[in-house]
Every structure is written in C-alpha cells, then in structure tokens.
PDB file of N, CA and C in Angstrom:
ATOM      1  N   GLN N 209     -21.189  24.110  35.039  1.00 81.00           N
ATOM      2  CA  GLN N 209     -20.810  23.121  34.527  1.00 81.00           C
ATOM      3  C   GLN N 209     -19.938  23.855  33.169  1.00 81.00           C
ATOM      4  N   VAL N 210     -18.670  23.463  32.695  1.00 83.00           N
ATOM      5  CA  VAL N 210     -18.156  23.963  31.797  1.00 83.00           C
ATOM      6  C   VAL N 210     -18.454  22.881  30.201  1.00 83.00           C
ATOM      7  N   ARG N 211     -18.843  23.825  29.329  1.00 88.00           N
ATOM      8  CA  ARG N 211     -19.079  22.984  27.986  1.00 88.00           C
ATOM      9  C   ARG N 211     -18.457  23.405  26.967  1.00 88.00           C
ATOM     10  N   LEU N 212     -17.806  22.313  26.443  1.00 92.00           N
ATOM     11  CA  LEU N 212     -16.872  23.097  25.060  1.00 92.00           C
ATOM     12  C   LEU N 212     -17.776  22.688  23.790  1.00 92.00           C
ATOM     13  N   VAL N 213     -17.524  23.852  23.126  1.00 95.00           N
ATOM     14  CA  VAL N 213     -18.271  23.486  21.616  1.00 95.00           C
ATOM     15  C   VAL N 213     -17.094  23.964  20.519  1.00 95.00           C
ATOM     16  N   GLU N 214     -17.080  22.726  19.728  1.00 97.00           N
ATOM     17  CA  GLU N 214     -16.659  22.899  18.504  1.00 97.00           C
ATOM     18  C   GLU N 214     -17.397  23.028  17.422  1.00 97.00           C
ATOM     19  N   SER N 215     -17.017  23.739  16.353  1.00 98.00           N
ATOM     20  CA  SER N 215     -17.626  24.221  15.139  1.00 98.00           C
ATOM     21  C   SER N 215     -16.493  24.277  13.842  1.00 98.00           C
ATOM     22  N   GLY N 216     -16.898  24.526  12.523  1.00 98.00           N
ATOM     23  CA  GLY N 216     -16.101  24.540  11.654  1.00 98.00           C
ATOM     24  C   GLY N 216     -15.776  23.572  10.559  1.00 98.00           C
ATOM     25  N   GLY N 217     -16.312  22.229  11.109  1.00 98.00           N
ATOM     26  CA  GLY N 217     -16.080  21.127  10.511  1.00 98.00           C
ATOM     27  C   GLY N 217     -16.741  21.435   9.071  1.00 98.00           C
ATOM     28  N   GLY N 218     -16.558  20.330   8.300  1.00 98.00           N
ATOM     29  CA  GLY N 218     -17.243  20.131   6.840  1.00 98.00           C
ATOM     30  C   GLY N 218     -16.563  19.199   6.061  1.00 98.00           C
ATOM     31  N   LEU N 219     -17.050  19.166   4.447  1.00 98.00           N
ATOM     32  CA  LEU N 219     -16.509  18.317   3.527  1.00 98.00           C
ATOM     33  C   LEU N 219     -15.569  19.051   2.794  1.00 98.00           C
ATOM     34  N   VAL N 220     -14.178  18.694   2.719  1.00 98.00           N
ATOM     35  CA  VAL N 220     -13.263  19.269   1.815  1.00 98.00           C
ATOM     36  C   VAL N 220     -12.393  18.555   0.947  1.00 98.00           C
ATOM     37  N   GLN N 221     -11.839  18.970  -0.424  1.00 98.00           N
ATOM     38  CA  GLN N 221     -11.166  17.927  -1.280  1.00 98.00           C
ATOM     39  C   GLN N 221      -9.734  17.738  -0.665  1.00 98.00           C
ATOM     40  N   ALA N 222      -8.841  16.730  -0.861  1.00 98.00           N
ATOM     41  CA  ALA N 222      -7.771  16.895  -0.941  1.00 98.00           C
ATOM     42  C   ALA N 222      -6.909  17.856  -1.134  1.00 98.00           C
ATOM     43  N   GLY N 223      -5.941  18.407  -0.225  1.00 98.00           N
ATOM     44  CA  GLY N 223      -5.417  19.547  -0.401  1.00 98.00           C
ATOM     45  C   GLY N 223      -5.999  20.857  -0.005  1.00 98.00           C
ATOM     46  N   GLY N 224      -7.231  20.887   0.243  1.00 98.00           N
ATOM     47  CA  GLY N 224      -8.090  21.890   1.006  1.00 98.00           C
ATOM     48  C   GLY N 224      -7.733  22.406   2.433  1.00 98.00           C
ATOM     49  N   SER N 225      -8.314  23.230   2.978  1.00 98.00           N
ATOM     50  CA  SER N 225      -8.486  23.976   4.318  1.00 98.00           C
ATOM     51  C   SER N 225      -9.299  24.072   4.908  1.00 98.00           C
ATOM     52  N   LEU N 226      -9.514  23.927   6.284  1.00 98.00           N
ATOM     53  CA  LEU N 226     -10.705  24.093   7.187  1.00 98.00           C
ATOM     54  C   LEU N 226      -9.946  24.729   8.321  1.00 98.00           C
ATOM     55  N   ARG N 227     -10.733  25.917   9.007  1.00 98.00           N
ATOM     56  CA  ARG N 227     -10.273  26.190  10.578  1.00 98.00           C
ATOM     57  C   ARG N 227     -11.459  25.676  11.119  1.00 98.00           C
ATOM     58  N   LEU N 228     -10.920  25.280  12.588  1.00 98.00           N
ATOM     59  CA  LEU N 228     -12.134  24.897  13.493  1.00 98.00           C
ATOM     60  C   LEU N 228     -11.901  25.781  14.534  1.00 98.00           C
ATOM     61  N   SER N 229     -13.023  25.658  15.547  1.00 98.00           N
ATOM     62  CA  SER N 229     -13.097  26.799  16.580  1.00 98.00           C
ATOM     63  C   SER N 229     -13.321  26.074  17.950  1.00 98.00           C
ATOM     64  N   CYS N 230     -13.129  26.418  18.818  1.00 97.00           N
ATOM     65  CA  CYS N 230     -13.243  25.771  20.067  1.00 97.00           C
ATOM     66  C   CYS N 230     -13.668  26.779  21.199  1.00 97.00           C
ATOM     67  N   ALA N 231     -14.640  26.763  22.018  1.00 93.00           N
ATOM     68  CA  ALA N 231     -15.042  27.815  22.887  1.00 93.00           C
ATOM     69  C   ALA N 231     -16.001  27.333  23.771  1.00 93.00           C
ATOM     70  N   ASP N 232     -15.650  27.860  24.998  1.00 87.00           N
ATOM     71  CA  ASP N 232     -16.338  27.129  26.439  1.00 87.00           C
ATOM     72  C   ASP N 232     -17.105  28.579  27.242  1.00 87.00           C
ATOM     73  N   SER N 233     -18.043  28.373  27.644  1.00 79.00           N
ATOM     74  CA  SER N 233     -18.957  29.477  28.272  1.00 79.00           C
ATOM     75  C   SER N 233     -18.291  30.032  29.457  1.00 79.00           C
ATOM     76  N   PRO N 234     -17.216  29.621  30.165  1.00 84.00           N
ATOM     77  CA  PRO N 234     -16.602  30.509  30.992  1.00 84.00           C
ATOM     78  C   PRO N 234     -15.511  30.874  30.547  1.00 84.00           C
ATOM     79  N   GLY N 235     -14.921  30.682  29.533  1.00 85.00           N
ATOM     80  CA  GLY N 235     -13.728  31.177  28.773  1.00 85.00           C
ATOM     81  C   GLY N 235     -12.224  30.565  29.316  1.00 85.00           C
ATOM     82  N   LEU N 236     -12.419  29.309  29.978  1.00 87.00           N
ATOM     83  CA  LEU N 236     -11.246  28.766  30.351  1.00 87.00           C
ATOM     84  C   LEU N 236     -10.466  28.610  29.124  1.00 87.00           C
ATOM     85  N   VAL N 237     -10.635  28.400  27.869  1.00 87.00           N
ATOM     86  CA  VAL N 237      -9.836  28.103  27.051  1.00 87.00           C
ATOM     87  C   VAL N 237      -8.601  29.017  26.876  1.00 87.00           C
ATOM     88  N   ASN N 238      -8.833  30.630  27.231  1.00 86.00           N
ATOM     89  CA  ASN N 238      -7.834  31.632  27.487  1.00 86.00           C
ATOM     90  C   ASN N 238      -6.888  31.439  28.601  1.00 86.00           C
ATOM     91  N   ILE N 239      -6.989  30.736  29.719  1.00 87.00           N
ATOM     92  CA  ILE N 239      -6.071  30.225  30.585  1.00 87.00           C
ATOM     93  C   ILE N 239      -5.555  29.183  30.667  1.00 87.00           C
ATOM     94  N   VAL N 240      -6.083  28.079  30.394  1.00 92.00           N
ATOM     95  CA  VAL N 240      -5.460  26.662  30.125  1.00 92.00           C
ATOM     96  C   VAL N 240      -5.033  25.851  29.177  1.00 92.00           C
ATOM     97  N   ALA N 241      -4.007  25.192  29.153  1.00 96.00           N
ATOM     98  CA  ALA N 241      -3.816  24.214  28.270  1.00 96.00           C
ATOM     99  C   ALA N 241      -5.172  23.664  27.252  1.00 96.00           C
ATOM    100  N   VAL N 242      -5.035  23.614  26.000  1.00 97.00           N
ATOM    101  CA  VAL N 242      -6.045  23.398  25.516  1.00 97.00           C
ATOM    102  C   VAL N 242      -5.949  22.426  24.130  1.00 97.00           C
ATOM    103  N   GLY N 243      -6.235  21.070  24.022  1.00 98.00           N
ATOM    104  CA  GLY N 243      -5.746  20.443  22.798  1.00 98.00           C
ATOM    105  C   GLY N 243      -6.979  19.926  21.970  1.00 98.00           C
ATOM    106  N   TRP N 244      -6.865  19.687  20.659  1.00 98.00           N
ATOM    107  CA  TRP N 244      -7.518  19.280  19.616  1.00 98.00           C
ATOM    108  C   TRP N 244      -7.331  17.743  19.534  1.00 98.00           C
ATOM    109  N   TYR N 245      -8.364  17.217  19.520  1.00 98.00           N
ATOM    110  CA  TYR N 245      -8.161  15.547  19.375  1.00 98.00           C
ATOM    111  C   TYR N 245      -8.947  15.091  18.167  1.00 98.00           C
ATOM    112  N   ARG N 246      -8.802  14.145  17.734  1.00 98.00           N
ATOM    113  CA  ARG N 246      -9.684  13.416  16.754  1.00 98.00           C
ATOM    114  C   ARG N 246      -9.856  12.001  16.858  1.00 98.00           C
ATOM    115  N   GLN N 247     -11.084  11.605  16.207  1.00 98.00           N
ATOM    116  CA  GLN N 247     -11.549  10.060  16.220  1.00 98.00           C
ATOM    117  C   GLN N 247     -11.734   9.825  15.074  1.00 98.00           C
ATOM    118  N   ALA N 248     -11.583   8.750  14.470  1.00 96.00           N
ATOM    119  CA  ALA N 248     -11.403   8.321  12.923  1.00 96.00           C
ATOM    120  C   ALA N 248     -12.432   6.930  13.403  1.00 96.00           C
ATOM    121  N   PRO N 249     -13.182   6.461  12.757  1.00 92.00           N
ATOM    122  CA  PRO N 249     -14.089   5.527  12.665  1.00 92.00           C
ATOM    123  C   PRO N 249     -13.331   4.424  12.961  1.00 92.00           C
ATOM    124  N   GLY N 250     -13.747   3.557  13.891  1.00 95.00           N
ATOM    125  CA  GLY N 250     -12.900   2.298  14.461  1.00 95.00           C
ATOM    126  C   GLY N 250     -11.442   2.478  15.069  1.00 95.00           C
ATOM    127  N   LYS N 251     -11.204   4.025  15.248  1.00 96.00           N
ATOM    128  CA  LYS N 251      -9.971   4.144  15.858  1.00 96.00           C
ATOM    129  C   LYS N 251     -10.148   4.860  17.361  1.00 96.00           C
ATOM    130  N   GLN N 252      -9.071   4.704  18.075  1.00 97.00           N
ATOM    131  CA  GLN N 252      -9.237   5.473  19.391  1.00 97.00           C
ATOM    132  C   GLN N 252      -8.708   7.217  19.018  1.00 97.00           C
ATOM    133  N   ARG N 253      -9.312   8.091  19.780  1.00 97.00           N
ATOM    134  CA  ARG N 253      -9.255   9.373  19.885  1.00 97.00           C
ATOM    135  C   ARG N 253      -7.871   9.746  20.072  1.00 97.00           C
ATOM    136  N   GLU N 254      -7.272  10.489  19.474  1.00 98.00           N
ATOM    137  CA  GLU N 254      -5.732  10.862  19.534  1.00 98.00           C
ATOM    138  C   GLU N 254      -5.818  12.306  19.706  1.00 98.00           C
ATOM    139  N   LEU N 255      -4.511  12.804  20.024  1.00 98.00           N
ATOM    140  CA  LEU N 255      -4.421  14.362  20.309  1.00 98.00           C
ATOM    141  C   LEU N 255      -3.509  14.633  19.376  1.00 98.00           C
ATOM    142  N   VAL N 256      -4.309  15.636  18.383  1.00 98.00           N
ATOM    143  CA  VAL N 256      -3.222  16.178  17.402  1.00 98.00           C
ATOM    144  C   VAL N 256      -2.657  17.345  17.364  1.00 98.00           C
ATOM    145  N   ALA N 257      -2.976  18.351  18.178  1.00 98.00           N
ATOM    146  CA  ALA N 257      -2.554  19.595  18.531  1.00 98.00           C
ATOM    147  C   ALA N 257      -2.638  20.108  19.851  1.00 98.00           C
ATOM    148  N   SER N 258      -1.845  20.863  20.546  1.00 98.00           N
ATOM    149  CA  SER N 258      -2.098  21.400  21.925  1.00 98.00           C
ATOM    150  C   SER N 258      -1.311  22.907  21.972  1.00 98.00           C
ATOM    151  N   ILE N 259      -1.873  23.515  22.704  1.00 97.00           N
ATOM    152  CA  ILE N 259      -1.451  24.647  23.300  1.00 97.00           C
ATOM    153  C   ILE N 259      -1.526  25.148  24.753  1.00 97.00           C
ATOM    154  N   SER N 260      -0.507  25.814  25.042  1.00 96.00           N
ATOM    155  CA  SER N 260      -0.351  25.582  26.586  1.00 96.00           C
ATOM    156  C   SER N 260      -0.698  27.092  27.000  1.00 96.00           C
ATOM    157  N   GLU N 261      -0.676  27.453  28.312  1.00 93.00           N
ATOM    158  CA  GLU N 261      -1.031  28.438  29.041  1.00 93.00           C
ATOM    159  C   GLU N 261      -0.340  29.693  28.433  1.00 93.00           C
ATOM    160  N   SER N 262       0.931  29.320  28.437  1.00 93.00           N
ATOM    161  CA  SER N 262       1.929  30.391  27.584  1.00 93.00           C
ATOM    162  C   SER N 262       2.042  30.530  26.209  1.00 93.00           C
ATOM    163  N   ALA N 263       0.929  29.537  25.337  1.00 94.00           N
ATOM    164  CA  ALA N 263       1.218  29.743  24.003  1.00 94.00           C
ATOM    165  C   ALA N 263       2.089  28.773  23.418  1.00 94.00           C
ATOM    166  N   ASN N 264       2.931  27.864  24.333  1.00 97.00           N
ATOM    167  CA  ASN N 264       3.792  27.023  23.562  1.00 97.00           C
ATOM    168  C   ASN N 264       2.744  25.761  23.133  1.00 97.00           C
ATOM    169  N   THR N 265       3.022  25.382  21.729  1.00 98.00           N
ATOM    170  CA  THR N 265       2.517  24.369  20.844  1.00 98.00           C
ATOM    171  C   THR N 265       3.252  23.229  20.480  1.00 98.00           C
ATOM    172  N   LYS N 266       2.276  22.063  20.697  1.00 98.00           N
ATOM    173  CA  LYS N 266       2.788  20.697  20.179  1.00 98.00           C
ATOM    174  C   LYS N 266       1.947  20.002  19.191  1.00 98.00           C
ATOM    175  N   TYR N 267       2.559  19.182  18.443  1.00 98.00           N
ATOM    176  CA  TYR N 267       1.707  18.633  17.079  1.00 98.00           C
ATOM    177  C   TYR N 267       2.022  17.026  17.021  1.00 98.00           C
ATOM    178  N   ALA N 268       0.860  16.468  16.711  1.00 98.00           N
ATOM    179  CA  ALA N 268       1.597  14.956  16.539  1.00 98.00           C
ATOM    180  C   ALA N 268       2.258  15.172  15.055  1.00 98.00           C
ATOM    181  N   ASN N 269       2.906  14.065  15.065  1.00 98.00           N
ATOM    182  CA  ASN N 269       3.785  14.039  13.513  1.00 98.00           C
ATOM    183  C   ASN N 269       3.217  14.126  12.185  1.00 98.00           C
ATOM    184  N   SER N 270       1.864  13.445  12.602  1.00 97.00           N
ATOM    185  CA  SER N 270       1.157  13.214  11.470  1.00 97.00           C
ATOM    186  C   SER N 270       0.392  14.608  10.834  1.00 97.00           C
ATOM    187  N   VAL N 271       0.412  15.641  11.622  1.00 98.00           N
ATOM    188  CA  VAL N 271      -0.098  16.853  11.155  1.00 98.00           C
ATOM    189  C   VAL N 271       0.766  18.029  11.173  1.00 98.00           C
ATOM    190  N   LYS N 272       2.034  17.828  11.633  1.00 98.00           N
ATOM    191  CA  LYS N 272       3.105  18.696  11.921  1.00 98.00           C
ATOM    192  C   LYS N 272       3.350  19.699  10.518  1.00 98.00           C
ATOM    193  N   GLY N 273       3.577  20.638  10.151  1.00 98.00           N
ATOM    194  CA  GLY N 273       3.782  21.145   9.371  1.00 98.00           C
ATOM    195  C   GLY N 273       2.508  21.738   8.540  1.00 98.00           C
ATOM    196  N   ARG N 274       1.445  21.102   8.747  1.00 98.00           N
ATOM    197  CA  ARG N 274       0.210  21.362   7.964  1.00 98.00           C
ATOM    198  C   ARG N 274      -1.157  21.917   8.890  1.00 98.00           C
ATOM    199  N   PHE N 275      -0.843  21.858  10.157  1.00 98.00           N
ATOM    200  CA  PHE N 275      -2.050  22.013  11.043  1.00 98.00           C
ATOM    201  C   PHE N 275      -1.649  23.155  12.046  1.00 98.00           C
ATOM    202  N   ILE N 276      -2.076  24.140  12.599  1.00 98.00           N
ATOM    203  CA  ILE N 276      -1.668  25.251  13.398  1.00 98.00           C
ATOM    204  C   ILE N 276      -2.722  25.385  14.249  1.00 98.00           C
ATOM    205  N   ILE N 277      -2.491  25.387  15.559  1.00 98.00           N
ATOM    206  CA  ILE N 277      -3.456  25.721  16.624  1.00 98.00           C
ATOM    207  C   ILE N 277      -2.858  27.267  17.383  1.00 98.00           C
ATOM    208  N   SER N 278      -3.938  27.861  17.596  1.00 97.00           N
ATOM    209  CA  SER N 278      -3.913  29.271  17.813  1.00 97.00           C
ATOM    210  C   SER N 278      -4.840  29.374  19.042  1.00 97.00           C
ATOM    211  N   ARG N 279      -4.701  30.708  19.726  1.00 95.00           N
ATOM    212  CA  ARG N 279      -5.789  30.908  20.766  1.00 95.00           C
ATOM    213  C   ARG N 279      -5.995  32.490  20.378  1.00 95.00           C
ATOM    214  N   GLU N 280      -7.088  32.873  20.378  1.00 91.00           N
ATOM    215  CA  GLU N 280      -7.358  34.433  20.205  1.00 91.00           C
ATOM    216  C   GLU N 280      -8.279  34.696  21.460  1.00 91.00           C
ATOM    217  N   ARG N 281      -7.226  35.193  22.408  1.00 88.00           N
ATOM    218  CA  ARG N 281      -7.799  35.829  23.730  1.00 88.00           C
ATOM    219  C   ARG N 281      -9.287  36.426  23.757  1.00 88.00           C
ATOM    220  N   SER N 282      -9.446  37.191  22.699  1.00 86.00           N
ATOM    221  CA  SER N 282     -10.319  38.558  22.724  1.00 86.00           C
ATOM    222  C   SER N 282     -11.630  37.815  22.226  1.00 86.00           C
ATOM    223  N   GLU N 283     -11.146  36.414  21.618  1.00 87.00           N
ATOM    224  CA  GLU N 283     -12.769  36.015  21.310  1.00 87.00           C
ATOM    225  C   GLU N 283     -12.900  34.859  22.072  1.00 87.00           C
ATOM    226  N   THR N 284     -12.116  34.624  22.948  1.00 91.00           N
ATOM    227  CA  THR N 284     -12.198  33.196  24.188  1.00 91.00           C
ATOM    228  C   THR N 284     -12.300  32.084  23.164  1.00 91.00           C
ATOM    229  N   THR N 285     -11.527  31.958  22.421  1.00 95.00           N
ATOM    230  CA  THR N 285     -11.400  30.930  21.355  1.00 95.00           C
ATOM    231  C   THR N 285     -10.016  30.270  20.985  1.00 95.00           C
ATOM    232  N   VAL N 286     -10.037  28.886  20.799  1.00 97.00           N
ATOM    233  CA  VAL N 286      -8.866  28.500  20.184  1.00 97.00           C
ATOM    234  C   VAL N 286      -9.153  27.607  18.858  1.00 97.00           C
ATOM    235  N   TYR N 287      -8.060  27.988  17.854  1.00 98.00           N
ATOM    236  CA  TYR N 287      -8.460  27.725  16.422  1.00 98.00           C
ATOM    237  C   TYR N 287      -7.461  26.432  16.308  1.00 98.00           C
ATOM    238  N   LEU N 288      -8.273  26.013  15.250  1.00 98.00           N
ATOM    239  CA  LEU N 288      -7.211  24.683  14.615  1.00 98.00           C
ATOM    240  C   LEU N 288      -7.225  25.065  13.164  1.00 98.00           C
ATOM    241  N   GLN N 289      -6.223  25.706  12.665  1.00 98.00           N
ATOM    242  CA  GLN N 289      -6.069  25.875  11.085  1.00 98.00           C
ATOM    243  C   GLN N 289      -5.428  24.712  10.428  1.00 98.00           C
ATOM    244  N   MET N 290      -6.154  24.133   9.549  1.00 98.00           N
ATOM    245  CA  MET N 290      -5.925  22.689   9.035  1.00 98.00           C
ATOM    246  C   MET N 290      -5.732  23.035   7.329  1.00 98.00           C
ATOM    247  N   ASN N 291      -4.446  22.708   6.806  1.00 98.00           N
ATOM    248  CA  ASN N 291      -4.174  23.080   5.290  1.00 98.00           C
ATOM    249  C   ASN N 291      -3.627  21.429   5.021  1.00 98.00           C
ATOM    250  N   SER N 292      -3.567  21.635   3.503  1.00 98.00           N
ATOM    251  CA  SER N 292      -3.223  20.340   3.060  1.00 98.00           C
ATOM    252  C   SER N 292      -3.776  19.424   3.593  1.00 98.00           C
ATOM    253  N   LEU N 293      -5.213  19.229   3.685  1.00 98.00           N
ATOM    254  CA  LEU N 293      -5.393  18.177   4.112  1.00 98.00           C
ATOM    255  C   LEU N 293      -5.486  16.988   3.205  1.00 98.00           C
ATOM    256  N   LYS N 294      -5.811  15.584   3.996  1.00 98.00           N
ATOM    257  CA  LYS N 294      -5.293  14.430   3.198  1.00 98.00           C
ATOM    258  C   LYS N 294      -6.787  13.664   3.683  1.00 98.00           C
ATOM    259  N   PRO N 295      -7.130  12.753   3.070  1.00 97.00           N
ATOM    260  CA  PRO N 295      -8.145  12.164   3.291  1.00 97.00           C
ATOM    261  C   PRO N 295      -8.018  11.024   4.619  1.00 97.00           C
ATOM    262  N   GLU N 296      -6.949  11.016   5.073  1.00 97.00           N
ATOM    263  CA  GLU N 296      -6.559  10.400   6.688  1.00 97.00           C
ATOM    264  C   GLU N 296      -6.845  11.216   7.240  1.00 97.00           C
ATOM    265  N   ASP N 297      -7.062  12.407   7.329  1.00 98.00           N
ATOM    266  CA  ASP N 297      -7.597  13.616   8.455  1.00 98.00           C
ATOM    267  C   ASP N 297      -8.991  13.215   8.567  1.00 98.00           C
ATOM    268  N   THR N 298      -9.868  12.748   7.740  1.00 98.00           N
ATOM    269  CA  THR N 298     -11.293  12.596   8.252  1.00 98.00           C
ATOM    270  C   THR N 298     -11.423  11.936   9.523  1.00 98.00           C
ATOM    271  N   ALA N 299     -12.247  12.671  10.379  1.00 98.00           N
ATOM    272  CA  ALA N 299     -12.636  12.175  11.760  1.00 98.00           C
ATOM    273  C   ALA N 299     -13.526  13.139  12.083  1.00 98.00           C
ATOM    274  N   VAL N 300     -13.904  12.872  13.508  1.00 98.00           N
ATOM    275  CA  VAL N 300     -14.780  13.607  14.183  1.00 98.00           C
ATOM    276  C   VAL N 300     -13.664  14.547  15.167  1.00 98.00           C
ATOM    277  N   TYR N 301     -13.797  15.680  15.397  1.00 98.00           N
ATOM    278  CA  TYR N 301     -12.650  16.431  16.052  1.00 98.00           C
ATOM    279  C   TYR N 301     -13.237  16.961  17.218  1.00 98.00           C
ATOM    280  N   TYR N 302     -12.429  17.117  18.454  1.00 98.00           N
ATOM    281  CA  TYR N 302     -13.049  17.559  19.665  1.00 98.00           C
ATOM    282  C   TYR N 302     -11.891  18.501  20.182  1.00 98.00           C
ATOM    283  N   CYS N 303     -12.239  19.562  21.063  1.00 97.00           N
ATOM    284  CA  CYS N 303     -11.380  19.868  21.986  1.00 97.00           C
ATOM    285  C   CYS N 303     -11.785  19.846  23.236  1.00 97.00           C
ATOM    286  N   ASN N 304     -10.604  20.056  24.249  1.00 97.00           N
ATOM    287  CA  ASN N 304     -10.838  19.503  25.633  1.00 97.00           C
ATOM    288  C   ASN N 304      -9.709  19.995  26.250  1.00 97.00           C
ATOM    289  N   PHE N 305      -9.619  20.341  27.412  1.00 96.00           N
ATOM    290  CA  PHE N 305      -8.588  20.842  28.219  1.00 96.00           C
ATOM    291  C   PHE N 305      -7.686  19.607  28.761  1.00 96.00           C
ATOM    292  N   VAL N 306      -6.199  20.067  28.411  1.00 96.00           N
ATOM    293  CA  VAL N 306      -4.965  18.665  28.342  1.00 96.00           C
ATOM    294  C   VAL N 306      -5.003  18.297  29.913  1.00 96.00           C
ATOM    295  N   ILE N 307      -5.083  19.273  30.754  1.00 93.00           N
ATOM    296  CA  ILE N 307      -5.280  18.749  32.115  1.00 93.00           C
ATOM    297  C   ILE N 307      -6.722  18.726  32.801  1.00 93.00           C
ATOM    298  N   ASN N 308      -7.115  18.028  33.439  1.00 90.00           N
ATOM    299  CA  ASN N 308      -8.426  17.634  34.234  1.00 90.00           C
ATOM    300  C   ASN N 308      -9.130  18.042  33.006  1.00 90.00           C
ATOM    301  N   PRO N 309      -9.516  17.335  31.852  1.00 92.00           N
ATOM    302  CA  PRO N 309     -10.505  17.344  30.858  1.00 92.00           C
ATOM    303  C   PRO N 309     -11.981  17.289  31.548  1.00 92.00           C
ATOM    304  N   VAL N 310     -12.694  17.727  30.627  1.00 92.00           N
ATOM    305  CA  VAL N 310     -14.205  17.747  31.308  1.00 92.00           C
ATOM    306  C   VAL N 310     -14.634  17.079  29.995  1.00 92.00           C
ATOM    307  N   SER N 311     -16.444  17.002  30.090  1.00 93.00           N
ATOM    308  CA  SER N 311     -17.035  16.148  29.281  1.00 93.00           C
ATOM    309  C   SER N 311     -16.776  16.254  28.046  1.00 93.00           C
ATOM    310  N   TRP N 312     -16.714  15.534  27.181  1.00 95.00           N
ATOM    311  CA  TRP N 312     -16.393  15.536  25.608  1.00 95.00           C
ATOM    312  C   TRP N 312     -17.819  16.375  25.030  1.00 95.00           C
ATOM    313  N   GLY N 313     -17.368  17.150  24.192  1.00 93.00           N
ATOM    314  CA  GLY N 313     -18.557  17.713  23.338  1.00 93.00           C
ATOM    315  C   GLY N 313     -19.089  17.071  22.170  1.00 93.00           C
ATOM    316  N   GLN N 314     -19.742  17.619  21.415  1.00 95.00           N
ATOM    317  CA  GLN N 314     -20.469  16.591  20.154  1.00 95.00           C
ATOM    318  C   GLN N 314     -19.188  16.797  18.908  1.00 95.00           C
ATOM    319  N   GLY N 315     -18.328  17.746  19.192  1.00 97.00           N
ATOM    320  CA  GLY N 315     -17.241  17.494  18.315  1.00 97.00           C
ATOM    321  C   GLY N 315     -17.807  17.993  16.857  1.00 97.00           C
ATOM    322  N   THR N 316     -16.725  18.356  15.930  1.00 98.00           N
ATOM    323  CA  THR N 316     -17.269  18.442  14.299  1.00 98.00           C
ATOM    324  C   THR N 316     -16.681  17.495  13.742  1.00 98.00           C
ATOM    325  N   GLN N 317     -17.406  17.401  12.264  1.00 98.00           N
ATOM    326  CA  GLN N 317     -16.894  16.316  11.451  1.00 98.00           C
ATOM    327  C   GLN N 317     -15.882  16.891  10.534  1.00 98.00           C
ATOM    328  N   VAL N 318     -15.009  16.608  10.273  1.00 98.00           N
ATOM    329  CA  VAL N 318     -14.172  16.661   9.090  1.00 98.00           C
ATOM    330  C   VAL N 318     -14.251  15.528   8.262  1.00 98.00           C
ATOM    331  N   THR N 319     -14.389  15.814   6.921  1.00 98.00           N
ATOM    332  CA  THR N 319     -14.098  14.981   5.907  1.00 98.00           C
ATOM    333  C   THR N 319     -13.621  15.269   5.017  1.00 98.00           C
ATOM    334  N   VAL N 320     -12.491  14.614   3.998  1.00 98.00           N
ATOM    335  CA  VAL N 320     -11.869  14.760   3.153  1.00 98.00           C
ATOM    336  C   VAL N 320     -11.717  14.107   2.254  1.00 98.00           C
ATOM    337  N   SER N 321     -12.152  14.600   0.882  1.00 98.00           N
ATOM    338  CA  SER N 321     -12.422  13.607  -0.161  1.00 98.00           C
ATOM    339  C   SER N 321     -11.029  13.558  -0.800  1.00 98.00           C
ATOM    340  N   PRO N 322     -10.913  12.099  -1.525  1.00 96.00           N
ATOM    341  CA  PRO N 322      -9.748  12.039  -2.271  1.00 96.00           C
ATOM    342  C   PRO N 322      -9.563  12.866  -3.537  1.00 96.00           C
TER     343      PRO N 322
END
C-alpha cells in the first residue's frame, strides 16, 4: 500500500520561506506526476503546483512566481519551495499523485503570520 508522507511545515512570518517535502515508500514520486495541494480552514482542497513525469511544472495563479516544485530522484522526494509567503498561504499542505491519487496523508501545517 502506497503511503505518502509530507513534512517541512511550520510557523513563519509573512515574507518568509519554507520547503516542504513529499516522499512515498515505493518511490513512485520519482516516476509519476505529483501535485502539492492545500486546504485552508473552511475551504476546499486546491491544487497549487504539479510536476509531470518529465518535470514539466504548473502552478496556480495564486502562487506563481513564489512557489517552486521540484523532484530530486536520488532522494525519492518531491519538494515545494515556498517563498514570499503570505498569510493567505496558511493551510494544511498535502501531496498526491495527479492521476490515480491514493489515500491522503496527514499533510503538513503551514501557518504564515502577518
């Protein structure tokens, strides 16, 4: 059973940076399209960034120019570098496969203070 594990969240002031990590036990993040999603209180989960098998990346307009998704195959990890964070980026962040998603992990909390 594939299990996704997110880490790297925390509390940061507006303008700060965080790097989130996403890994799974079989290492499928190395070979399939992976997305980073977030869910803020009272809101639906949304896709903020994705990376394809061939490393093509896409971003939601709200994070374009501030977030960078990348894959490090040697570490079997997909990262989300988040820069110039804003209070509205506060949410629980999750990763999952874009096609044929598996059960959601616990996510990692990101809190941005004004």
